Backbone as JSON Lines, residues from 0, in Angstrom:
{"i":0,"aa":"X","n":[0.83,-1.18,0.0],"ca":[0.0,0.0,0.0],"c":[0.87,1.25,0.0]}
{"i":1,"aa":"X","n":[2.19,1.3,0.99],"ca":[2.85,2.28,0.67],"c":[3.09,2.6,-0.44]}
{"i":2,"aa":"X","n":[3.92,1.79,-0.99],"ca":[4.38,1.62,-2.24],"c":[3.75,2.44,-3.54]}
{"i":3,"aa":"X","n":[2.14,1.88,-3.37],"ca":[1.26,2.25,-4.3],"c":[1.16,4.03,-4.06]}
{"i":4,"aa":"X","n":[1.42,4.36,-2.94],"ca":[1.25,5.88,-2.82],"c":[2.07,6.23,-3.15]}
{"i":5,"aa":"X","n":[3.55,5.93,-2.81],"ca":[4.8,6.08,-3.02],"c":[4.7,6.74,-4.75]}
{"i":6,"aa":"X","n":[4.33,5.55,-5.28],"ca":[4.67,5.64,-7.01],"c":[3.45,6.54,-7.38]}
{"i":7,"aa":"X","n":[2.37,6.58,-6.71],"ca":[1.16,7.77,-7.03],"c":[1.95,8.97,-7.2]}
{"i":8,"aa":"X","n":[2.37,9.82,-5.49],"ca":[3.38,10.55,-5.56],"c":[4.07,11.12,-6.62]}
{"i":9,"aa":"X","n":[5.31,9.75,-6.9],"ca":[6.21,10.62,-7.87],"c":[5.5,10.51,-8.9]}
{"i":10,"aa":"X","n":[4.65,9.94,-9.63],"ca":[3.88,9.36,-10.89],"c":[3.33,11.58,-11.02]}
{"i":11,"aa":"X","n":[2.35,11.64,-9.77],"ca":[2.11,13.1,-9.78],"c":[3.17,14.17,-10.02]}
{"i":12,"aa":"X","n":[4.41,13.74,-9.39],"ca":[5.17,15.13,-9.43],"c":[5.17,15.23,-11.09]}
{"i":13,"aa":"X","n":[5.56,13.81,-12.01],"ca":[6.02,13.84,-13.12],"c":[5.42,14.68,-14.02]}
{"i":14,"aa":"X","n":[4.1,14.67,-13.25],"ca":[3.02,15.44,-14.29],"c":[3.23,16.9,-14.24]}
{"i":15,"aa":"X","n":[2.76,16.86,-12.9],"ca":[3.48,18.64,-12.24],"c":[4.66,18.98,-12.99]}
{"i":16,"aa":"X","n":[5.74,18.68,-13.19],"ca":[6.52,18.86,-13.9],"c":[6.58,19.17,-15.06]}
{"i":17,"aa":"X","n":[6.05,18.45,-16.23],"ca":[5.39,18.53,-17.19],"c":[4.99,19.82,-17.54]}
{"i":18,"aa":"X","n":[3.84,20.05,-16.41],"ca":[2.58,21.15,-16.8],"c":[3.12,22.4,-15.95]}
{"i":19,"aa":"X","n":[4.64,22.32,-15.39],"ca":[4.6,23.92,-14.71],"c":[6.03,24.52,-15.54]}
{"i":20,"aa":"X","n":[5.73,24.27,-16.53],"ca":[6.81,25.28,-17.74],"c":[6.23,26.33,-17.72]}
{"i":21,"aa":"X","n":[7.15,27.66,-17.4],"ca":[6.23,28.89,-17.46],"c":[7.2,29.85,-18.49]}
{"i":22,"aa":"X","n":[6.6,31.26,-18.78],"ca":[7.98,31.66,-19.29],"c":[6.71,32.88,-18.87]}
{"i":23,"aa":"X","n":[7.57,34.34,-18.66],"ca":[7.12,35.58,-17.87],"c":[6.54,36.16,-19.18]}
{"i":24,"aa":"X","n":[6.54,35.74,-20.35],"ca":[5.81,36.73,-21.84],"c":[5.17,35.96,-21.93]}
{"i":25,"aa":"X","n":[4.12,34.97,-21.61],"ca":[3.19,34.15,-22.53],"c":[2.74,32.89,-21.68]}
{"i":26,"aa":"X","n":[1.49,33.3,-21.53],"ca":[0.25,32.11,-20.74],"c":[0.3,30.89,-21.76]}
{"i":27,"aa":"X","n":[1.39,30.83,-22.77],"ca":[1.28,29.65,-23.32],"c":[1.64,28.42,-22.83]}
{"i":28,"aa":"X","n":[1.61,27.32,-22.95],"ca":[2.33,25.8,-22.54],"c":[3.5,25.37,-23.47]}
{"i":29,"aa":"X","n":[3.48,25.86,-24.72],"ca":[4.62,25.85,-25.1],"c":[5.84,26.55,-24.45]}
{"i":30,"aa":"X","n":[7.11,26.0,-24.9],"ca":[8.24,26.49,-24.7],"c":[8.79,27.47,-25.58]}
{"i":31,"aa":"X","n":[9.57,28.66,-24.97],"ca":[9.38,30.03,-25.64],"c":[10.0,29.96,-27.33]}
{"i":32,"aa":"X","n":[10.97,28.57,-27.08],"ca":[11.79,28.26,-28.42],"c":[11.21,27.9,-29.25]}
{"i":33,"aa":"X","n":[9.42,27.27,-28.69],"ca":[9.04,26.37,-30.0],"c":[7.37,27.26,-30.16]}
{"i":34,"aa":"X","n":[7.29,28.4,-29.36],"ca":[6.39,29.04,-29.37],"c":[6.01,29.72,-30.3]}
{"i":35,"aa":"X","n":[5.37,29.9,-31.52],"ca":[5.46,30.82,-32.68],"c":[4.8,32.47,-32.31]}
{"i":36,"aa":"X","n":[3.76,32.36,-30.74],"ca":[3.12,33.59,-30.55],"c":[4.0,34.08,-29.9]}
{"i":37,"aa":"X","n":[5.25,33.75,-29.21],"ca":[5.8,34.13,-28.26],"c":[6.69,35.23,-28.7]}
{"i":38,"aa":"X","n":[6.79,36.57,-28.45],"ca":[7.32,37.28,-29.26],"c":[9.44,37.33,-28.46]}
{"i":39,"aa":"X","n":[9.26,36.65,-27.56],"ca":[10.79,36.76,-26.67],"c":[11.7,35.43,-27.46]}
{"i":40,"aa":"X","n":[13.14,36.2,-27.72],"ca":[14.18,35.51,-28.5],"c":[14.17,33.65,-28.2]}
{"i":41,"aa":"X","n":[14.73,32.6,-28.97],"ca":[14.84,31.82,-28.37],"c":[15.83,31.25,-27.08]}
{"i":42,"aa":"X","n":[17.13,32.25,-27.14],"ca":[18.06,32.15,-26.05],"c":[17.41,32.63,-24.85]}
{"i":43,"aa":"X","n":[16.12,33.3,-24.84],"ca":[15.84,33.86,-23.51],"c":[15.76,32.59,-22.22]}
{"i":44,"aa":"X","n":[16.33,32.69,-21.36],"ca":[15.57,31.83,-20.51],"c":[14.44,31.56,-20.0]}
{"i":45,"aa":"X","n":[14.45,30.04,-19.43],"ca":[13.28,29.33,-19.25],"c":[13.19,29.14,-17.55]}
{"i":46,"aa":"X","n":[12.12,29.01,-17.48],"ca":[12.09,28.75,-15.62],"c":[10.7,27.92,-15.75]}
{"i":47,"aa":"X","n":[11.19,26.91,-14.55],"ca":[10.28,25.55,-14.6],"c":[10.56,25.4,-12.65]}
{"i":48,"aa":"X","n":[9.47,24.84,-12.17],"ca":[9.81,24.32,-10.96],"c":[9.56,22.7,-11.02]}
{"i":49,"aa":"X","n":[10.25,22.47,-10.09],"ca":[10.33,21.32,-9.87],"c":[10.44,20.8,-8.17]}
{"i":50,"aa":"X","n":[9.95,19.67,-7.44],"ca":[9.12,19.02,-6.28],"c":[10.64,18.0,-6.16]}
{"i":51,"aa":"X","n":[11.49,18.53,-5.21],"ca":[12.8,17.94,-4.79],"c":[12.32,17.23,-3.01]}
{"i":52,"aa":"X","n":[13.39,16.73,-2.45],"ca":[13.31,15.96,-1.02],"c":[13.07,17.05,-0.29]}
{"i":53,"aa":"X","n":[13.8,18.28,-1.03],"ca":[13.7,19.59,-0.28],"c":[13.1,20.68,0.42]}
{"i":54,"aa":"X","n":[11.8,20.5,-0.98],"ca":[10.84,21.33,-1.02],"c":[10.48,22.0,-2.69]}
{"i":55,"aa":"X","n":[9.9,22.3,-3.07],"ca":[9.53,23.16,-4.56],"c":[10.39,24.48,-4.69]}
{"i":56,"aa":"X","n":[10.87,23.82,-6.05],"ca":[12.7,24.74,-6.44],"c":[11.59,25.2,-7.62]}
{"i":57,"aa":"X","n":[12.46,26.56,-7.63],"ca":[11.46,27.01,-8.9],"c":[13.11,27.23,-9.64]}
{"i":58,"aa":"X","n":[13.19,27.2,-10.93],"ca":[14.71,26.98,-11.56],"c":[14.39,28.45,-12.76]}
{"i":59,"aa":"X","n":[15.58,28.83,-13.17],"ca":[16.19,29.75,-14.14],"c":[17.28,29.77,-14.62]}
{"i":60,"aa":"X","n":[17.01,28.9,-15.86],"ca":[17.55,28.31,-16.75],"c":[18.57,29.19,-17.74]}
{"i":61,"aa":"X","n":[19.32,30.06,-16.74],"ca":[20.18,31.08,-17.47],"c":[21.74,30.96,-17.71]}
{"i":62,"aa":"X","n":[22.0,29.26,-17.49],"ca":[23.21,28.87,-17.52],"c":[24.29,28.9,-16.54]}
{"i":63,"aa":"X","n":[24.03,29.74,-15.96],"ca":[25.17,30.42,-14.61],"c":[24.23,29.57,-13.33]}
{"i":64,"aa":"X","n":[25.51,29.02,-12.93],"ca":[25.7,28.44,-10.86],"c":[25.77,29.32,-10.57]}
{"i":65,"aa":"X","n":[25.06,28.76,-9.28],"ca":[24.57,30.03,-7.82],"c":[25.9,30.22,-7.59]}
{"i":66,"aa":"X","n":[26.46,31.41,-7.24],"ca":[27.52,31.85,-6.66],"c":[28.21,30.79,-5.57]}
{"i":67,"aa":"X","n":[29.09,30.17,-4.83],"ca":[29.95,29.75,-4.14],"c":[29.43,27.81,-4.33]}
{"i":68,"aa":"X","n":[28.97,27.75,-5.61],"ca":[29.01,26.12,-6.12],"c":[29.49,25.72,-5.84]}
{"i":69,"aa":"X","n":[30.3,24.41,-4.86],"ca":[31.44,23.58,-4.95],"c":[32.13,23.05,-6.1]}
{"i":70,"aa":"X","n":[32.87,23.53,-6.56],"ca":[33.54,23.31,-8.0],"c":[33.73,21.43,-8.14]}
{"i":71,"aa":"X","n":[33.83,21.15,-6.87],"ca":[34.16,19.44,-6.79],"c":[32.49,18.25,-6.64]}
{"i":72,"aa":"X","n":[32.1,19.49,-6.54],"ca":[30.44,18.35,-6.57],"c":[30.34,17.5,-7.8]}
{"i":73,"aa":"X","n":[30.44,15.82,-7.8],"ca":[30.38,15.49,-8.78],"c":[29.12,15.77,-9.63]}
{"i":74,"aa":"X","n":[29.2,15.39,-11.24],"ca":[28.09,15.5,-12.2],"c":[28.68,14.58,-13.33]}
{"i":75,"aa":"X","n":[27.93,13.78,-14.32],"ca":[28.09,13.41,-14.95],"c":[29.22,14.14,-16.04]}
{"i":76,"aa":"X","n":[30.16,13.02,-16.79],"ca":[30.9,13.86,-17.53],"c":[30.34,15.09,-18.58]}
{"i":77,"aa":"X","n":[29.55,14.48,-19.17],"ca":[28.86,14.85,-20.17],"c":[27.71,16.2,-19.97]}
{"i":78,"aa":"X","n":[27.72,16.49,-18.61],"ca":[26.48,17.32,-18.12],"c":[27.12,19.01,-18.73]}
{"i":79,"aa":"X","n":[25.95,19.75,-18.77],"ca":[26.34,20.96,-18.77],"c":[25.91,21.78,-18.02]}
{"i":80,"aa":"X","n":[26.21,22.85,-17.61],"ca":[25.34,24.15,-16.4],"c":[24.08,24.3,-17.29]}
{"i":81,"aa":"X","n":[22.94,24.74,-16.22],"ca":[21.38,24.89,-16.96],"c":[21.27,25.9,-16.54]}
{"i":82,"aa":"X","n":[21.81,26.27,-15.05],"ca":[21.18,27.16,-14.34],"c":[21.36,27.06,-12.87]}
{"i":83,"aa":"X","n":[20.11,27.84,-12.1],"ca":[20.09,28.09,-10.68],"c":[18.6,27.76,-10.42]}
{"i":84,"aa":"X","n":[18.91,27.96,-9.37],"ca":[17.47,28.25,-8.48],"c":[17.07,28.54,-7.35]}
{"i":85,"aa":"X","n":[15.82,28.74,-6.82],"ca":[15.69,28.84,-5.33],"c":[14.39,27.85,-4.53]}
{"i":86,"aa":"X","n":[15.09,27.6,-3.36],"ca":[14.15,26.48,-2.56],"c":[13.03,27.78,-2.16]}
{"i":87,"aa":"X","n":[11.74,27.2,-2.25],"ca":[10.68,27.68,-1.65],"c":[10.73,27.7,0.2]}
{"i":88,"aa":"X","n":[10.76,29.13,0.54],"ca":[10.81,29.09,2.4],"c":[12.1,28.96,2.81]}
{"i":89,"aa":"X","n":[12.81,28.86,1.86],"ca":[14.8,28.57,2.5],"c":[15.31,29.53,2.82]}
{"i":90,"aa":"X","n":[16.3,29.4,3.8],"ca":[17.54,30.68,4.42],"c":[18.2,30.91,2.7]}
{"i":91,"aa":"X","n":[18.95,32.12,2.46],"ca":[19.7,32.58,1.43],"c":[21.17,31.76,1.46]}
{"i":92,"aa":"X","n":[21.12,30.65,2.43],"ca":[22.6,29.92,2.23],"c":[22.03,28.41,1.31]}
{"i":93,"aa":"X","n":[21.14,28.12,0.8],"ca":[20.84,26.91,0.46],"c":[20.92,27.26,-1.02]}
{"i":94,"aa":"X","n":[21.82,26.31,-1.76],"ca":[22.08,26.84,-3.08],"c":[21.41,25.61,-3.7]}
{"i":95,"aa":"X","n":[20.82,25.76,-4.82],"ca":[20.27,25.17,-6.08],"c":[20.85,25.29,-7.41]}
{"i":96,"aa":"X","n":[21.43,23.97,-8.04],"ca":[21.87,24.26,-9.34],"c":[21.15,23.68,-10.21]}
{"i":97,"aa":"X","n":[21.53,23.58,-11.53],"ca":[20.75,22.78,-12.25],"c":[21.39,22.3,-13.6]}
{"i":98,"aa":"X","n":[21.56,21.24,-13.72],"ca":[22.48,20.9,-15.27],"c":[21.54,20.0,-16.38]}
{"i":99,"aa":"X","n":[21.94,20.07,-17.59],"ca":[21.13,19.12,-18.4],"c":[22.33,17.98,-18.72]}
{"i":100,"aa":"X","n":[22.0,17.06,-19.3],"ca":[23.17,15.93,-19.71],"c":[21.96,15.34,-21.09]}
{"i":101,"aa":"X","n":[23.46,14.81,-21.33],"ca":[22.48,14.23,-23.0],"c":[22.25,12.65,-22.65]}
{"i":102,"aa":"X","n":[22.44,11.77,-21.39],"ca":[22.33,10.69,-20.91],"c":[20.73,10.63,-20.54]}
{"i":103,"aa":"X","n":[20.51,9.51,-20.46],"ca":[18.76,9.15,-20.58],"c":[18.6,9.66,-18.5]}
{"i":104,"aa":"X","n":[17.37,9.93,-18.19],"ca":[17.01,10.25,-17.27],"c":[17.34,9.17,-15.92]}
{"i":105,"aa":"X","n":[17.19,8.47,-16.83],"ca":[17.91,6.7,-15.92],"c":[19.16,6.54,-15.74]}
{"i":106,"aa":"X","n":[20.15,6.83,-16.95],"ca":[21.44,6.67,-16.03],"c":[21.82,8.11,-15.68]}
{"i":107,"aa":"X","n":[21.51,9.29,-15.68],"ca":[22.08,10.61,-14.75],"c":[21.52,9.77,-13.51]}
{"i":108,"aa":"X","n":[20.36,9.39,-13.2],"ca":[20.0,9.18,-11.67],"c":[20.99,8.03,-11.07]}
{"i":109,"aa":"X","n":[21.38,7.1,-11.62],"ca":[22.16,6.01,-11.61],"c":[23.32,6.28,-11.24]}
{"i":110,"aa":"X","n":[24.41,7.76,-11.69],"ca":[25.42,8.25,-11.68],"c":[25.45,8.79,-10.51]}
{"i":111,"aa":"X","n":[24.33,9.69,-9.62],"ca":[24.51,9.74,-8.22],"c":[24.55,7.98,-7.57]}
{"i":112,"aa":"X","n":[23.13,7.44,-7.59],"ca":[23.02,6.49,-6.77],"c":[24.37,5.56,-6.81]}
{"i":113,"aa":"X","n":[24.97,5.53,-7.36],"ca":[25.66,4.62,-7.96],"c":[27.68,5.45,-7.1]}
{"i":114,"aa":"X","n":[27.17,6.95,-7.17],"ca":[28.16,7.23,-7.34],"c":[29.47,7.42,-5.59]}
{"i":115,"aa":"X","n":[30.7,6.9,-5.61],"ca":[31.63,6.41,-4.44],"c":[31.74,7.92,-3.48]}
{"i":116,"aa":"X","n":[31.4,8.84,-4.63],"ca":[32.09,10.26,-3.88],"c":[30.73,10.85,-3.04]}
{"i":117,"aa":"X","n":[29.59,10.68,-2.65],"ca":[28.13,10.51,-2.41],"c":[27.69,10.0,-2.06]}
{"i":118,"aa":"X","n":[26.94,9.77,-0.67],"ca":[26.49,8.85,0.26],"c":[24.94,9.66,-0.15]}
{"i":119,"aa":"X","n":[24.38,8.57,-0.85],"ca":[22.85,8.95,-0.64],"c":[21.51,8.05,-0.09]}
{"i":120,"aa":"X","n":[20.57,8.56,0.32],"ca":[19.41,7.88,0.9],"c":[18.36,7.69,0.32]}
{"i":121,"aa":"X","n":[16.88,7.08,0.74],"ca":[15.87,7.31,0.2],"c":[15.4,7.51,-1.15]}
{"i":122,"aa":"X","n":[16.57,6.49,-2.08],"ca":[16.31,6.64,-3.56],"c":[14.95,6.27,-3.68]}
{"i":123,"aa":"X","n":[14.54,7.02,-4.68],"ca":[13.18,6.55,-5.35],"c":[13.06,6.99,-6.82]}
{"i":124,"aa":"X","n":[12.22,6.21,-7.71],"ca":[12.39,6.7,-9.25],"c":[10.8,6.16,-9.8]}
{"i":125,"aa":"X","n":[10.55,6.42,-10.71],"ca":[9.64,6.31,-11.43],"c":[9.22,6.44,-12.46]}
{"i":126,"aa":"X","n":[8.36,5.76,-13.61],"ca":[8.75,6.2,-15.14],"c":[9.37,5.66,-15.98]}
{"i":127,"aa":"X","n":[9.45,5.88,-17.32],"ca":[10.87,5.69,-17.62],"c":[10.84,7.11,-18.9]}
{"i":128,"aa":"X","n":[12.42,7.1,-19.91],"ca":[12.08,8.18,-21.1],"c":[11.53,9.22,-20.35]}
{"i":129,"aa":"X","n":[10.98,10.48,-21.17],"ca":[10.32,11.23,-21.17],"c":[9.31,11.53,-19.96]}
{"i":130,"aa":"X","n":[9.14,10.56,-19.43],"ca":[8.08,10.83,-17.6],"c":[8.59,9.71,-16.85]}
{"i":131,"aa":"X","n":[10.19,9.94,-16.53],"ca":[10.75,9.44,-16.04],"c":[11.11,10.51,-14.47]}
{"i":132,"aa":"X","n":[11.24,10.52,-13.37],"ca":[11.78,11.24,-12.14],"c":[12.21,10.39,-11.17]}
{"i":133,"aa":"X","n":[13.49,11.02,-10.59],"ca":[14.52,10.02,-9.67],"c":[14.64,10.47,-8.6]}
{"i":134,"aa":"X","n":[14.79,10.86,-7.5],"ca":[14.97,11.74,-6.48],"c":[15.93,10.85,-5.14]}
{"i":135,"aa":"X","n":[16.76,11.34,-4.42],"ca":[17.47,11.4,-3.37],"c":[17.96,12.11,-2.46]}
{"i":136,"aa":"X","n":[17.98,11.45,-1.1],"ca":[18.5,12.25,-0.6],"c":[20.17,12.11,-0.73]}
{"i":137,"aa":"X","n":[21.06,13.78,-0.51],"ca":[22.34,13.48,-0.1],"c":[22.55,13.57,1.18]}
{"i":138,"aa":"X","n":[23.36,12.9,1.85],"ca":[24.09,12.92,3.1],"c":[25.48,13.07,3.4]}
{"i":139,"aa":"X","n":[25.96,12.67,2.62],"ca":[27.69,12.97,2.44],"c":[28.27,13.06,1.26]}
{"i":140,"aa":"X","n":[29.42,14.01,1.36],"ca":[29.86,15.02,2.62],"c":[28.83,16.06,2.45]}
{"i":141,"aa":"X","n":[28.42,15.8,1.32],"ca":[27.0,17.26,1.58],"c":[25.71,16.76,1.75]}
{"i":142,"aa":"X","n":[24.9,17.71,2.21],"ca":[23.45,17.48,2.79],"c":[22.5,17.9,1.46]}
{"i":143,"aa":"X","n":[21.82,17.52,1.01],"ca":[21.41,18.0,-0.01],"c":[20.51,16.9,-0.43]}
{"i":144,"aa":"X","n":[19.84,17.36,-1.99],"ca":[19.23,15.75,-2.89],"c":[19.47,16.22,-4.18]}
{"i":145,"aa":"X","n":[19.51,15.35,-4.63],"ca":[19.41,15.26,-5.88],"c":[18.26,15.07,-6.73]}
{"i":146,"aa":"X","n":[17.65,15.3,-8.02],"ca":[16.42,14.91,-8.91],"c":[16.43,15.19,-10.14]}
{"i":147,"aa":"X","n":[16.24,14.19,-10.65],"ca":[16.37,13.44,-11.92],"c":[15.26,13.98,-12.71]}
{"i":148,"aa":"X","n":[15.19,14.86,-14.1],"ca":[13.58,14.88,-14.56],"c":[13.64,14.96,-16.04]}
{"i":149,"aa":"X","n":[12.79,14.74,-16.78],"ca":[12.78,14.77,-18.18],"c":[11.77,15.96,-18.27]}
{"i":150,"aa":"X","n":[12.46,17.12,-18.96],"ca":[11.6,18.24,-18.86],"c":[11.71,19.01,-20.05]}
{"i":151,"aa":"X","n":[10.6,18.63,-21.34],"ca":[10.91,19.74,-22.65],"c":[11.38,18.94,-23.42]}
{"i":152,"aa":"X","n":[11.64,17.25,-23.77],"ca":[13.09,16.95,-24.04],"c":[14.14,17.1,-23.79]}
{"i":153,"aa":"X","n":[14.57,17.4,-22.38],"ca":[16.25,17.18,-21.93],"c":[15.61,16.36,-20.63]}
{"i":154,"aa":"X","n":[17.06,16.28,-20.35],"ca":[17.21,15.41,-18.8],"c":[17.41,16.67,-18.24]}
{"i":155,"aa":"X","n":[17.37,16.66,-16.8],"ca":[17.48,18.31,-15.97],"c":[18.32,16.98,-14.4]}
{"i":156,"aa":"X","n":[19.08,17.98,-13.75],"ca":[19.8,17.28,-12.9],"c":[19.25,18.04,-12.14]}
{"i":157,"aa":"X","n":[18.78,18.0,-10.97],"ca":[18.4,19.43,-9.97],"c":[19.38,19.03,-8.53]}
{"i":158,"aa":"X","n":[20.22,19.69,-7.96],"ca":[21.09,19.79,-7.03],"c":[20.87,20.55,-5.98]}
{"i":159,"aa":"X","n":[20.02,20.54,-4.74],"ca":[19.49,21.31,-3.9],"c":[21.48,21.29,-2.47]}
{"i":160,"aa":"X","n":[21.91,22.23,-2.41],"ca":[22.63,21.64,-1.08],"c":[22.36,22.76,-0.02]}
{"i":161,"aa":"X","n":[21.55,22.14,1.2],"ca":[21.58,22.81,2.07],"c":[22.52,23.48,2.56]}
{"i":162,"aa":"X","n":[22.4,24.56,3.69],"ca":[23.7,25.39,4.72],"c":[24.83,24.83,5.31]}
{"i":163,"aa":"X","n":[24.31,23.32,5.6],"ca":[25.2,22.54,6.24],"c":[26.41,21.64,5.23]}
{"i":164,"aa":"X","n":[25.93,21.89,3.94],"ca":[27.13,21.05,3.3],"c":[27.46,21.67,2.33]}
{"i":165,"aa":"X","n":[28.28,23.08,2.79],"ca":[29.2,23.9,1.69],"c":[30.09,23.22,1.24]}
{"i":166,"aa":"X","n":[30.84,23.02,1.36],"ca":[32.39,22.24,0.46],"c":[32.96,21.66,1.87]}
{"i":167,"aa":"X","n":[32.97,20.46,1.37],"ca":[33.44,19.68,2.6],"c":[34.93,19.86,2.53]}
{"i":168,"aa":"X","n":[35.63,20.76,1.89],"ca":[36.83,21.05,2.31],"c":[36.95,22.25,2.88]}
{"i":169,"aa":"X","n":[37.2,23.8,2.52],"ca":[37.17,24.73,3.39],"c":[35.86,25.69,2.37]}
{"i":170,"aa":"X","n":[35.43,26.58,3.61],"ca":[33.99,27.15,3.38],"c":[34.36,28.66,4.37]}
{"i":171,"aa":"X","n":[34.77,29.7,3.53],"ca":[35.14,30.73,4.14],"c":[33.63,31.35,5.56]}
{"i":172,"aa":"X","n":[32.51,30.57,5.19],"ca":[31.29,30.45,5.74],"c":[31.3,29.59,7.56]}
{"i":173,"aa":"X","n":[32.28,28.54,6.95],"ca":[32.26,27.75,8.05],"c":[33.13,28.26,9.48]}
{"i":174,"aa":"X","n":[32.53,27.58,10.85],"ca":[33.24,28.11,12.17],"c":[34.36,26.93,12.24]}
């Protein structure tokens, strides 16, 4: 019975996901690139939220990491910067990134769970392709989760790391 809620759950976020592409010029559902009413360039950025371990990240897809990123946080080789974001209700120390990779939604999630440098918890996934979502928690050395989503046609990596796990090496932040 859990289970069945469990996969209800993420089965829902997938949708949510799906259906909360927004862009600030146009009540459309299209995406601003494939929008023909949309009168804003196609490089403009995109902002989408997305339902992490964390809480609801709303993302802005303007290519640039939040300021003091851990340069050593692993990511797939192949990934690229997407962007930033912000946790809904969070202190201003909780950073959100966001990368796309050209790897299927299944193995980016696989590359955390999987991965030696990352102690994570509470994997869960659902889907596959295109309404596919993966989610975890991190615990070491950073506090954080990770989530896996197929959004638009790309994969989206979403990287929430709380206050407590700046760079587990030195953190001009830390006592």
């Amino acid at each position: 019975m859990k289970s069945r809620l469990a996969v209800g759950l993420l089965l829902g976020c997938v949708v949510a996901v799906a259906g909360c592409s927004s862009s600030s010029s146009s009540s459309s559902t299209a995406s601003p690139a494939t929008s023909a009413a949309s009168p804003a360039p196609a490089r403009t950025a995109q902002n989408f939220k997305v339902s992490t371990p964390n809480g609801q990240v709303s993302l802005s897809l303007d290519g640039q990491l939040p300021p003091n990123w851990p340069s050593q946080f692993p990511v797939p080789p192949e990934s690229k910067v997407a962007g930033s974001g912000s946790l809904g209700g969070s202190s201003s120390a909780t950073l959100v990134a966001a990368y796309t990779t050209s790897e299927t939604p299944q193995d980016a999630f696989a590359f955390y769970k999987d991965n030696s440098k990352l102690t994570t918890s509470g994997e869960k996934s659902v889907g596959i392709g295109e309404h596919y979502i993966g989610r975890a928690k991190i615990t070491a050395p950073y506090t954080g989760s990770v989530t896996v989503v197929s959004h638009s046609g790309s994969t989206y990596i979403v990287i929430v790391l709380t206050n407590s796990s700046r760079s587990p090496s030195a953190s001009p932040t830390a006592s």
